[in-house]
Amino acid sequence: MSTVASAESSTQGNVGKQTRGQPEVDFDAIVIGAGFGGLRMLHELRELGMSARVIEAASDVGGTWYYNRYPGARTDSEAWVYAFSFSKEIQDTWDWSERYPGQAEARAYLQYVADFCDMRRDIQFDTRVRSARYDEQTKTWRVDTSDGRTHTCSYLVTATGPLSTPYKPDFPGIDDFAGEWYLTGNWPKEPVSFTGKRVAVIGTGATAVQAIPLIAQTAAEVTVFQRTPNYVLPARNAPLTDYEREAYRANYDTIWEKTRRHFFAFDFEAAGRNVADVDEAERRRILERYWETGTFRFLFETFDDIFTDEQANEVVAEFVREKIRAIVEDPATAELLCPKDHPLGAKRPPLGHFYYETYNRDNVQLISVRDNPITAISRDGVMVGETEYPADIIVFATGFDAVTGTLKQMDIRGRGGVSLNEHWAAGPQTYLGICSDGFPNLFMVGGPQSPFANIPVVIDGCVEWIGRALGHLRDGRHRTIEPTPQAVAAWRDHMDDLVNQTVLPRAAGSWFMGGNIPGKPRVVLFYFGGAGAYRDECNAAADRGFEGFSIS
Ligand code: NA7
């Protein structure tokens, strides 16, 4: 165990100490990122009585919610489960105003948490981690930051978020574009006006689905470039009333228990039936009911085999296509919007806020670039072969180098100076999605091969586990923890087994599988056995004395 400073001493910044003959470090732990993961981790470290420094590239807390300020940005999780469960006081004093919080509110929530817990004193803003090297001699990490400083710590925790490195295709000609262009994942702080402008939106993922209906309100024209249509489910957002807030507060114990068990970490129930268990009329009644309910209940409380049975999936997918055809007036546009090349849920389905309805506006047109890709950006717009679509503003809603992108940007080196990039050249190598072999005392919150699910709940489980591991090291006076290569290899095989039991591998180009970035290894990036099962697996490994880990 390295230096253990009291929670109080963490207020003092560099608290280098030497106790029990251990090497001096600046902090017990350095956490990278001050979004949901980083703040939750800081809280855990304080509970353990460890000193910590959080290093954050942005000027404030928020992570995703700091950068994603594009119009319409909001959660697809319902407010009351897109939150921390560690503090009843925060639960009782923070009022969510809408069923799905918008970007400003999600960010304000994290600011509230940071202030409530007096976290900012342990966070260094406007600073990027450039590199982190494990020193085998001292068994410590040396972390170099963009301000030219080096900090040492016993434990390095990455909480950089799975969707934090935006991806912009390298279209030729962008430098000559006469108008403005924006990347949704790194939106300016100043408001962007679309009024009277011709706007090109590239992409139709969850981000574009949120942005397009709002941009269309004031723009003169919106041209949407769609490569792959998505199954967009209605969100049915609404203001929350005091009664609703009172109800979820009163039920929080049950709500959190449900989220911890649920496959995607929501407070949903299993449907208890498969598609084939009911006749056509009953099936339609169930699907209609959940279509009206909004949120992802449509995927989870209708039928239990949507993700695992292709025929069942197709029945529900066709129901969605029927809805698209019913909503969108122009039959040709409706048909273009109907996804036919991948099962429902195989790519991340967005929640929509009058998304399909927006295509009934006179100022919105949809261009399919599936067979005729965008070839260049011209001075005046977007080129699809010889055809130019004029634009004053281009919005790139083209996604992220998901899960591994940000980790690989930092030069993280473990034993023998081996970099994470080298070690992960063929895809991430982790055990439990938390640790990687050859990288002692490196922990990842929401890292690769952990579940894709409602992320605050996933983070909570990861952080609790890390807290257990750190407590185990401290109590046993151990210095390092590191997974065995065997455990890592078995975990990778397990990831493949789990995803192969679902319809997910049927979607080419899904960022779940690294398929959206040219040249990225095509491997499953998440644990798809369910967030509840994941928590059980992590706890079981800890219960068995951190089986699969070398502890020294
Ligand atoms: P996504 O879901 O990865 O969407 C990116 C979109 O950009 C998607 O429609 C892509 O089409 C499209 N894209 C990417 N490159 C191109 C090119 N070259 N030409 C045309 N279209 C392109 O990212 P989002 O930001 O929307 O959502 C990410 C997650 O953030 C979301 O799921 C939430 O969890 C939060 P494709 O589908 O690859 O054919």
Coordinates of C-alpha atoms and ligand atoms in Angstrom, one line a residue:
M1 CA 0.0 0.0 0.0
S2 CA 1.3 3.4 -0.9
T3 CA 0.9 6.5 1.1
V4 CA -2.4 6.8 2.8
A5 CA -3.4 10.3 3.5
S6 CA -6.5 11.3 5.4
A7 CA -9.5 12.6 3.6
E8 CA -8.8 16.0 5.2
S9 CA -5.3 16.1 3.9
S10 CA -6.6 15.7 0.3
T11 CA -7.6 19.3 0.5
Q12 CA -4.0 20.3 0.5
G13 CA -3.1 19.3 -3.0
N14 CA 0.3 17.8 -3.1
V15 CA 0.4 15.8 0.0
G16 CA 3.5 13.7 -0.7
K17 CA 4.2 11.5 2.3
Q18 CA 6.2 8.5 3.2
T19 CA 4.7 6.1 5.6
R20 CA 5.5 2.5 6.6
G21 CA 8.6 2.6 4.3
Q22 CA 6.5 3.1 1.2
P23 CA 7.8 5.5 -1.5
E24 CA 6.7 9.0 -1.5
V25 CA 3.9 9.9 -3.9
D26 CA 2.1 13.2 -4.5
F27 CA -1.3 11.5 -4.3
D28 CA -2.6 8.1 -3.5
A29 CA -4.6 8.2 -6.7
I30 CA -4.8 10.3 -9.8
V31 CA -8.1 10.2 -11.6
I32 CA -8.4 11.3 -15.2
G33 CA -11.7 13.0 -16.0
A34 CA -14.3 14.9 -14.0
G35 CA -17.5 13.6 -15.5
F36 CA -19.8 11.1 -13.8
G37 CA -17.0 8.6 -13.5
G38 CA -14.3 10.9 -12.1
L39 CA -16.6 12.5 -9.5
R40 CA -17.9 9.1 -8.4
M41 CA -14.3 7.9 -8.1
L42 CA -13.2 10.9 -6.1
H43 CA -16.0 10.3 -3.7
E44 CA -14.9 6.7 -3.2
L45 CA -11.3 7.6 -2.7
R46 CA -12.3 10.1 0.0
E47 CA -14.4 7.4 1.7
L48 CA -11.3 5.3 1.7
G49 CA -9.3 8.2 3.3
M50 CA -7.0 8.4 0.3
S51 CA -5.6 11.6 -1.2
A52 CA -6.6 12.2 -4.8
R53 CA -6.2 14.6 -7.6
V54 CA -8.6 14.6 -10.5
I55 CA -7.2 16.0 -13.8
E56 CA -9.7 17.4 -16.2
A57 CA -9.0 18.9 -19.7
A58 CA -12.1 21.1 -19.6
S59 CA -12.6 24.2 -17.5
D60 CA -15.3 22.6 -15.3
V61 CA -16.9 19.3 -14.3
G62 CA -19.3 17.6 -16.7
G63 CA -17.4 15.3 -19.1
T64 CA -19.8 14.5 -21.9
W65 CA -22.1 17.2 -20.6
Y66 CA -19.4 19.8 -20.8
Y67 CA -18.6 19.2 -24.4
N68 CA -21.8 18.1 -26.0
R69 CA -23.7 21.4 -26.1
Y70 CA -25.3 20.8 -29.5
P71 CA -28.9 21.8 -29.9
G72 CA -31.2 19.1 -28.4
A73 CA -28.4 17.3 -26.4
R74 CA -30.1 15.5 -23.6
T75 CA -30.0 12.1 -21.9
D76 CA -31.8 9.1 -23.2
S77 CA -32.0 7.8 -19.6
E78 CA -34.8 9.0 -17.4
A79 CA -33.6 11.6 -15.0
W80 CA -34.0 9.8 -11.7
V81 CA -31.8 6.9 -12.8
Y82 CA -29.2 9.1 -14.6
A83 CA -27.8 10.1 -11.2
F84 CA -25.6 9.1 -8.3
S85 CA -27.0 6.9 -5.7
F86 CA -24.3 7.5 -3.0
S87 CA -25.9 10.5 -1.3
K88 CA -29.5 10.6 0.0
E89 CA -29.0 14.3 0.6
I90 CA -28.2 14.9 -3.0
Q91 CA -31.2 12.8 -4.0
D92 CA -33.4 14.8 -1.7
T93 CA -32.2 18.2 -2.7
W94 CA -31.7 18.0 -6.4
D95 CA -34.9 18.5 -8.4
W96 CA -34.9 17.1 -12.0
S97 CA -37.2 19.3 -14.1
E98 CA -37.7 17.0 -17.1
R99 CA -38.1 13.3 -17.7
Y100 CA -34.9 13.4 -19.8
P101 CA -32.5 16.1 -18.6
G102 CA -31.1 18.4 -21.3
Q103 CA -27.4 19.1 -21.5
A104 CA -27.5 22.2 -19.3
E105 CA -29.4 20.4 -16.6
A106 CA -27.2 17.3 -16.7
R107 CA -24.2 19.5 -16.4
A108 CA -25.7 21.6 -13.7
Y109 CA -26.4 18.4 -11.7
L110 CA -22.7 17.4 -11.9
Q111 CA -21.8 21.0 -10.8
Y112 CA -24.2 20.6 -7.9
V113 CA -22.7 17.3 -6.9
A114 CA -19.2 18.8 -7.1
D115 CA -20.1 21.8 -5.0
F116 CA -22.2 19.8 -2.5
C117 CA -19.3 17.4 -1.9
D118 CA -16.7 20.2 -2.1
M119 CA -14.9 18.3 -4.8
R120 CA -13.4 21.1 -6.8
R121 CA -10.5 21.5 -4.4
D122 CA -9.3 18.2 -5.6
I123 CA -9.8 18.8 -9.3
Q124 CA -7.3 20.4 -11.6
F125 CA -9.1 21.9 -14.6
D126 CA -7.8 23.0 -18.0
T127 CA -5.1 20.3 -17.9
R128 CA -4.6 17.3 -20.1
V129 CA -2.8 14.1 -19.1
R130 CA -0.2 13.7 -21.8
S131 CA 1.4 10.5 -20.6
A132 CA 1.5 8.1 -17.6
R133 CA 4.3 5.7 -16.9
Y134 CA 4.5 2.9 -14.4
D135 CA 7.8 2.8 -12.6
E136 CA 8.5 -0.8 -11.7
Q137 CA 11.2 0.2 -9.2
T138 CA 9.0 2.3 -7.0
K139 CA 5.7 0.7 -8.0
T140 CA 4.2 4.1 -8.7
W141 CA 2.8 6.0 -11.6
R142 CA 4.3 9.2 -13.0
V143 CA 1.7 11.3 -14.8
D144 CA 2.8 14.1 -17.1
T145 CA 0.3 16.9 -17.7
S146 CA -0.1 19.6 -20.3
D147 CA 1.0 22.3 -17.8
G148 CA 4.5 20.7 -17.9
R149 CA 4.2 19.1 -14.5
T150 CA 4.7 15.6 -13.3
H151 CA 2.7 14.0 -10.5
T152 CA 3.3 10.7 -8.9
C153 CA 0.6 8.4 -7.5
S154 CA 0.1 4.8 -6.4
Y155 CA -3.1 4.3 -8.4
L156 CA -4.1 5.6 -11.7
V157 CA -7.8 5.7 -12.5
T158 CA -9.1 6.6 -16.0
A159 CA -12.6 8.0 -16.0
T160 CA -12.4 9.5 -19.5
G161 CA -15.8 8.3 -20.7
P162 CA -16.6 5.9 -23.5
L163 CA -17.7 8.7 -25.9
S164 CA -15.3 11.5 -25.5
T165 CA -13.1 11.6 -28.6
P166 CA -15.3 12.9 -31.4
Y167 CA -14.8 11.4 -34.9
K168 CA -14.9 13.6 -38.0
P169 CA -14.4 11.9 -41.3
D170 CA -11.5 13.2 -43.2
F171 CA -13.5 14.7 -46.2
P172 CA -11.2 16.5 -48.7
G173 CA -11.9 20.2 -49.1
I174 CA -13.0 21.1 -45.6
D175 CA -10.4 23.8 -45.3
D176 CA -11.8 25.6 -48.3
F177 CA -15.4 25.6 -47.0
A178 CA -16.6 29.2 -47.0
G179 CA -19.3 28.6 -44.3
E180 CA -19.1 27.5 -40.7
W181 CA -18.8 23.9 -39.6
Y182 CA -19.3 22.3 -36.2
L183 CA -18.6 19.0 -34.6
T184 CA -21.5 18.0 -32.2
G185 CA -19.1 16.3 -29.8
N186 CA -17.1 19.5 -29.3
W187 CA -19.7 22.2 -29.7
P188 CA -18.8 25.8 -29.0
K189 CA -19.8 27.5 -25.8
E190 CA -21.3 30.4 -27.7
P191 CA -24.7 29.9 -29.2
V192 CA -24.8 29.0 -32.9
S193 CA -27.5 30.6 -34.9
F194 CA -29.1 28.7 -37.7
T195 CA -31.7 31.3 -38.5
G196 CA -32.2 31.7 -42.2
K197 CA -29.2 29.4 -42.9
R198 CA -28.9 26.4 -45.2
V199 CA -27.6 23.7 -42.8
A200 CA -26.1 20.3 -43.8
V201 CA -26.2 17.7 -41.1
I202 CA -24.0 14.7 -41.7
G203 CA -25.0 11.6 -39.7
T204 CA -28.2 10.1 -38.3
G205 CA -27.0 8.6 -35.0
A206 CA -28.4 9.5 -31.6
T207 CA -26.8 12.9 -31.7
A208 CA -28.2 14.0 -35.1
V209 CA -31.6 12.6 -34.1
Q210 CA -31.7 15.0 -31.2
A211 CA -30.2 18.0 -33.1
I212 CA -32.1 17.9 -36.4
P213 CA -35.6 18.7 -35.1
L214 CA -34.4 21.8 -33.3
I215 CA -32.1 23.0 -36.1
A216 CA -35.0 22.7 -38.5
Q217 CA -37.1 25.1 -36.4
T218 CA -35.1 28.2 -37.5
A219 CA -32.9 27.1 -40.4
A220 CA -34.0 28.1 -43.9
E221 CA -33.1 24.6 -45.2
V222 CA -31.8 21.4 -43.5
T223 CA -30.2 18.7 -45.7
V224 CA -29.7 15.5 -43.8
F225 CA -27.0 13.1 -45.1
Q226 CA -27.9 9.6 -44.0
R227 CA -25.7 6.6 -44.5
T228 CA -27.6 4.2 -42.2
P229 CA -31.1 4.8 -40.9
N230 CA -31.8 4.1 -37.3
Y231 CA -34.7 2.8 -35.3
V232 CA -35.7 5.9 -33.5
L233 CA -38.0 5.2 -30.6
P234 CA -40.2 8.0 -29.1
A235 CA -38.9 9.5 -25.9
R236 CA -42.1 11.3 -24.9
N237 CA -40.3 13.9 -22.8
A238 CA -42.3 15.9 -20.4
P239 CA -41.8 18.2 -17.4
L240 CA -41.7 16.3 -14.1
T241 CA -44.2 17.3 -11.5
D242 CA -43.6 17.6 -7.7
Y243 CA -45.7 14.5 -7.4
E244 CA -43.4 12.5 -9.7
R245 CA -40.3 13.8 -7.9
E246 CA -41.8 12.8 -4.6
A247 CA -42.7 9.4 -6.0
Y248 CA -39.2 8.5 -7.2
R249 CA -37.6 9.8 -4.1
A250 CA -39.9 7.7 -2.0
N251 CA -39.0 4.6 -4.1
Y252 CA -35.3 5.1 -4.5
D253 CA -34.3 2.0 -2.7
T254 CA -36.3 -0.2 -5.0
I255 CA -35.3 1.9 -8.1
W256 CA -31.6 1.5 -7.4
E257 CA -32.0 -2.2 -6.7
K258 CA -33.8 -2.7 -10.0
T259 CA -31.2 -0.8 -11.9
R260 CA -28.4 -2.9 -10.4
R261 CA -30.1 -6.1 -11.6
H262 CA -31.4 -4.9 -15.0
F263 CA -29.6 -5.8 -18.2
F264 CA -29.1 -2.2 -19.3
A265 CA -29.2 -0.7 -15.7
F266 CA -32.6 0.8 -16.0
D267 CA -35.4 0.6 -13.4
F268 CA -37.3 -1.7 -15.8
E269 CA -39.0 -5.0 -15.3
A270 CA -38.4 -8.1 -17.5
A271 CA -41.4 -8.6 -19.9
G272 CA -41.8 -12.2 -18.8
R273 CA -42.8 -13.3 -22.3
N274 CA -41.4 -13.8 -25.8
V275 CA -42.8 -12.6 -29.1
A276 CA -44.0 -16.1 -30.0
D277 CA -45.9 -16.4 -26.7
V278 CA -48.7 -14.2 -27.8
D279 CA -50.9 -13.9 -30.9
E280 CA -50.8 -11.1 -33.4
A281 CA -53.5 -9.0 -31.8
E282 CA -52.0 -9.2 -28.4
R283 CA -48.5 -8.5 -29.8
R284 CA -49.7 -5.4 -31.4
R285 CA -51.5 -4.2 -28.3
I286 CA -48.3 -4.7 -26.2
L287 CA -46.1 -2.9 -28.8
E288 CA -48.6 0.0 -29.2
R289 CA -48.8 0.4 -25.4
Y290 CA -45.0 0.7 -25.0
W291 CA -44.7 2.9 -28.1
E292 CA -46.9 5.3 -26.3
T293 CA -45.0 4.9 -23.0
G294 CA -41.8 6.2 -24.5
T295 CA -38.2 5.4 -23.4
F296 CA -36.4 2.1 -23.8
R297 CA -39.2 0.2 -22.1
F298 CA -40.3 -0.5 -25.7
L299 CA -37.3 -2.8 -26.0
F300 CA -37.2 -4.3 -22.5
E301 CA -40.8 -4.6 -21.2
T302 CA -42.5 -5.7 -24.4
F303 CA -40.7 -9.0 -25.1
D304 CA -37.6 -10.7 -23.6
D305 CA -36.2 -12.1 -26.8
I306 CA -35.8 -9.0 -29.0
F307 CA -32.0 -9.0 -28.5
T308 CA -31.5 -12.7 -28.8
D309 CA -33.9 -14.1 -31.4
E310 CA -33.7 -12.7 -35.0
Q311 CA -37.2 -13.6 -35.9
A312 CA -38.6 -12.0 -32.8
N313 CA -36.5 -9.0 -33.4
E314 CA -37.8 -8.7 -37.0
V315 CA -41.4 -8.7 -35.8
V316 CA -40.7 -5.7 -33.5
A317 CA -38.5 -4.0 -36.1
E318 CA -41.3 -4.2 -38.7
F319 CA -43.6 -2.6 -36.2
V320 CA -41.2 0.3 -35.9
R321 CA -41.0 0.6 -39.7
E322 CA -44.8 0.7 -39.9
K323 CA -44.7 3.6 -37.5
I324 CA -42.1 5.4 -39.6
R325 CA -44.3 4.9 -42.7
A326 CA -47.3 6.2 -40.8
I327 CA -45.6 9.3 -39.5
V328 CA -43.6 10.4 -42.6
E329 CA -45.9 11.7 -45.3
D330 CA -43.6 11.3 -48.3
P331 CA -43.5 7.5 -49.0
A332 CA -40.0 7.7 -50.6
T333 CA -38.6 9.6 -47.6
A334 CA -40.3 7.2 -45.2
E335 CA -38.8 4.2 -47.0
L336 CA -35.3 5.8 -46.8
L337 CA -35.8 6.2 -43.1
C338 CA -36.7 2.6 -42.5
P339 CA -33.7 0.5 -41.3
K340 CA -33.5 -2.8 -43.1
D341 CA -29.8 -3.7 -42.9
H342 CA -29.5 -4.4 -39.2
P343 CA -31.7 -5.8 -36.4
L344 CA -33.4 -3.4 -33.9
G345 CA -31.0 -2.7 -31.1
A346 CA -28.0 -4.0 -32.9
K347 CA -26.9 -0.4 -33.3
R348 CA -27.6 1.9 -30.5
P349 CA -31.2 3.0 -31.0
P350 CA -31.8 6.6 -30.3
L351 CA -34.8 8.2 -28.6
G352 CA -36.5 10.8 -30.7
H353 CA -38.2 14.0 -29.9
F354 CA -40.4 14.4 -33.0
Y355 CA -37.6 13.1 -35.2
Y356 CA -39.6 11.4 -37.9
E357 CA -42.2 14.2 -37.8
T358 CA -39.4 16.7 -38.8
Y359 CA -39.2 15.1 -42.2
N360 CA -42.7 16.4 -42.9
R361 CA -41.4 20.0 -42.8
D362 CA -41.0 21.7 -46.2
N363 CA -37.5 22.9 -45.2
V364 CA -36.0 19.4 -44.5
Q365 CA -34.7 17.0 -47.1
L366 CA -33.1 13.6 -46.6
I367 CA -30.3 12.5 -48.9
S368 CA -29.2 8.9 -48.7
V369 CA -25.4 8.5 -49.0
R370 CA -25.5 4.8 -48.5
D371 CA -24.7 3.9 -52.1
N372 CA -23.3 7.3 -53.2
P373 CA -21.1 8.5 -50.4
I374 CA -20.1 12.1 -49.6
T375 CA -16.9 12.6 -51.6
A376 CA -15.8 16.1 -50.6
I377 CA -16.6 19.4 -49.0
S378 CA -16.6 22.2 -51.6
R379 CA -16.3 25.9 -51.0
D380 CA -20.1 26.1 -51.0
G381 CA -21.4 22.8 -49.5
V382 CA -21.3 19.1 -49.5
M383 CA -20.4 17.0 -52.6
V384 CA -21.9 13.7 -53.3
G385 CA -20.1 12.7 -56.5
E386 CA -20.8 15.5 -59.0
T387 CA -23.8 16.9 -57.1
E388 CA -23.3 19.8 -54.8
Y389 CA -25.6 20.5 -51.9
P390 CA -25.1 24.1 -50.9
A391 CA -24.7 24.9 -47.2
D392 CA -23.9 27.8 -45.0
I393 CA -23.3 25.6 -42.0
I394 CA -22.2 22.0 -41.8
V395 CA -22.9 20.0 -38.7
F396 CA -20.8 16.9 -38.3
A397 CA -22.8 14.5 -36.1
T398 CA -20.5 11.7 -37.0
G399 CA -19.9 10.0 -33.7
F400 CA -16.9 9.1 -31.6
D401 CA -13.9 6.9 -31.6
A402 CA -15.8 5.1 -28.9
V403 CA -14.5 3.5 -25.7
T404 CA -10.8 3.2 -26.6
G405 CA -10.2 6.5 -28.4
T406 CA -9.4 8.7 -25.5
L407 CA -7.4 6.0 -23.6
K408 CA -5.3 5.5 -26.7
Q409 CA -4.6 9.2 -27.1
M410 CA -2.8 9.3 -23.8
D411 CA 0.6 7.6 -23.8
I412 CA 0.0 5.2 -21.0
R413 CA 2.9 2.8 -20.4
G414 CA 3.0 -0.2 -18.0
R415 CA 5.6 -2.8 -17.3
G416 CA 8.7 -2.7 -19.5
G417 CA 7.5 0.6 -21.0
V418 CA 4.9 -1.2 -23.1
S419 CA 2.2 1.2 -24.1
L420 CA -1.5 0.6 -23.9
N421 CA -1.7 1.2 -27.6
E422 CA 0.8 -1.6 -28.4
H423 CA -0.8 -3.9 -25.9
W424 CA -4.3 -3.2 -27.3
A425 CA -3.3 -3.1 -31.0
A426 CA -5.8 -5.9 -31.8
G427 CA -8.4 -4.6 -29.4
P428 CA -8.7 -3.9 -25.7
Q429 CA -7.3 -6.4 -23.2
T430 CA -8.8 -6.2 -19.8
Y431 CA -10.1 -8.2 -17.0
L432 CA -13.6 -7.2 -15.8
G433 CA -13.3 -4.1 -18.0
I434 CA -11.4 -2.5 -15.1
C435 CA -7.7 -3.6 -15.2
S436 CA -5.3 -4.6 -17.9
D437 CA -2.4 -7.1 -17.6
G438 CA 1.0 -5.4 -17.6
F439 CA -0.5 -2.3 -16.1
P440 CA -0.3 -2.7 -12.3
N441 CA -2.6 -0.4 -10.3
L442 CA -4.3 1.0 -13.4
F443 CA -8.0 1.0 -13.1
M444 CA -10.6 2.0 -15.6
V445 CA -14.1 3.4 -14.8
G446 CA -16.5 2.7 -17.6
G447 CA -13.7 1.2 -19.6
P448 CA -13.7 -1.2 -22.5
Q449 CA -15.3 -4.6 -21.9
S450 CA -17.5 -3.2 -19.1
P451 CA -21.3 -3.0 -19.9
F452 CA -23.0 -0.7 -22.4
A453 CA -25.8 0.4 -20.2
N454 CA -27.2 3.4 -18.3
I455 CA -23.8 4.7 -17.4
P456 CA -24.1 6.2 -13.9
V457 CA -25.2 2.8 -12.6
V458 CA -22.3 1.0 -14.5
I459 CA -19.9 3.5 -13.1
D460 CA -21.2 3.0 -9.6
G461 CA -20.5 -0.8 -9.8
C462 CA -17.0 -0.3 -11.3
V463 CA -16.1 2.3 -8.6
E464 CA -17.4 0.2 -5.8
W465 CA -15.3 -2.7 -7.1
I466 CA -12.2 -0.5 -7.4
G467 CA -12.9 0.7 -3.8
R468 CA -13.0 -2.9 -2.7
A469 CA -9.7 -3.7 -4.4
L470 CA -8.0 -0.7 -2.9
G471 CA -9.3 -1.6 0.5
H472 CA -8.0 -5.1 0.0
L473 CA -4.6 -3.8 -0.9
R474 CA -4.5 -1.5 2.1
D475 CA -5.8 -4.0 4.6
G476 CA -3.3 -6.7 3.4
R477 CA -0.5 -4.2 3.1
H478 CA -0.1 -5.1 -0.5
R479 CA 1.4 -2.7 -3.1
T480 CA 0.1 -3.8 -6.4
I481 CA -2.8 -5.5 -8.2
E482 CA -2.7 -6.6 -11.8
P483 CA -4.8 -9.2 -13.7
T484 CA -3.1 -12.3 -15.0
P485 CA -2.8 -12.7 -18.8
Q486 CA -4.9 -15.8 -18.5
A487 CA -7.8 -14.0 -16.8
V488 CA -7.6 -11.3 -19.5
A489 CA -7.6 -13.8 -22.3
A490 CA -10.6 -15.6 -20.8
W491 CA -12.5 -12.3 -20.3
R492 CA -12.0 -11.5 -24.0
D493 CA -13.4 -14.9 -25.0
H494 CA -16.2 -14.3 -22.6
M495 CA -17.0 -11.0 -24.3
D496 CA -17.2 -12.8 -27.7
D497 CA -19.4 -15.5 -26.3
L498 CA -21.8 -13.0 -24.7
V499 CA -22.2 -10.8 -27.8
N500 CA -22.6 -13.9 -30.0
Q501 CA -25.7 -14.8 -28.1
T502 CA -27.3 -11.6 -29.2
V503 CA -28.3 -10.0 -32.6
L504 CA -25.6 -7.3 -32.1
P505 CA -22.9 -8.8 -34.4
R506 CA -25.4 -8.5 -37.3
A507 CA -24.8 -4.7 -37.6
A508 CA -21.9 -3.8 -39.7
G509 CA -20.4 -0.5 -38.8
S510 CA -21.6 -0.4 -35.2
W511 CA -19.4 1.5 -32.7
F512 CA -20.2 -1.2 -30.2
M513 CA -17.8 -3.3 -32.3
G514 CA -15.3 -0.7 -33.4
G515 CA -17.0 -0.7 -36.8
N516 CA -17.4 3.1 -37.2
I517 CA -13.8 4.1 -37.4
P518 CA -11.7 3.2 -40.5
G519 CA -8.8 0.9 -39.5
K520 CA -10.0 0.3 -35.9
P521 CA -10.0 -3.4 -34.9
R522 CA -13.4 -5.0 -35.2
V523 CA -13.9 -6.4 -31.7
V524 CA -16.7 -6.2 -29.3
L525 CA -16.0 -3.2 -27.0
F526 CA -18.6 -3.9 -24.3
Y527 CA -19.7 -6.6 -22.0
F528 CA -23.1 -7.7 -23.3
G529 CA -24.1 -10.2 -20.7
G530 CA -26.2 -7.6 -18.8
A531 CA -25.2 -5.0 -16.2
G532 CA -26.5 -7.0 -13.4
A533 CA -24.6 -10.2 -14.4
Y534 CA -21.5 -8.0 -14.8
R535 CA -21.8 -6.7 -11.2
D536 CA -22.2 -10.3 -10.0
E537 CA -19.1 -11.5 -11.9
C538 CA -17.0 -8.6 -10.6
N539 CA -18.1 -9.2 -7.0
A540 CA -17.6 -13.0 -7.3
A541 CA -14.0 -12.4 -8.4
A542 CA -13.4 -10.1 -5.4
D543 CA -15.2 -12.6 -3.1
R544 CA -12.8 -15.3 -4.2
G545 CA -9.9 -13.2 -3.0
F546 CA -9.5 -11.3 -6.2
E547 CA -9.2 -14.4 -8.3
G548 CA -7.6 -13.7 -11.7
F549 CA -5.3 -11.0 -10.2
S550 CA -1.7 -11.1 -9.0
I551 CA -1.4 -9.1 -5.8
S552 CA 2.0 -8.3 -4.4
Ligands
NA7_1 P1 -23.1 7.6 -34.0 O1 -24.3 6.9 -33.4 O2 -21.8 6.8 -34.2 O3 -23.6 8.2 -35.3 C1 -22.7 8.8 -36.2 C2 -23.4 9.0 -37.5 O4 -22.5 9.6 -38.5 C3 -23.9 7.7 -38.1 O5 -25.2 8.0 -38.7 C4 -22.9 7.4 -39.2 O6 -23.4 6.6 -40.2 C5 -22.6 8.8 -39.6 N1 -21.3 8.9 -40.4 C6 -20.1 8.7 -39.9 N2 -19.2 8.8 -40.9 C7 -19.9 9.2 -42.0 C8 -19.6 9.4 -43.4 N3 -18.3 9.4 -43.8 N4 -20.6 9.7 -44.2 C9 -21.8 9.8 -43.8 N5 -22.2 9.5 -42.6 C10 -21.3 9.2 -41.7 O7 -22.7 8.8 -33.1 P2 -23.7 9.8 -32.2 O8 -22.9 10.9 -31.8 O9 -24.9 10.1 -33.0 O10 -24.1 8.9 -31.0 C11 -23.1 8.3 -30.2 C12 -23.6 8.0 -28.9 O11 -23.5 9.2 -28.0 C13 -25.0 7.7 -28.7 O12 -25.3 6.4 -29.1 C14 -25.3 8.0 -27.3 O13 -24.9 6.9 -26.5 C15 -24.4 9.1 -27.0 P3 -23.3 5.0 -40.1 O14 -24.3 4.6 -39.0 O15 -21.9 4.7 -39.6 O16 -23.5 4.5 -41.4

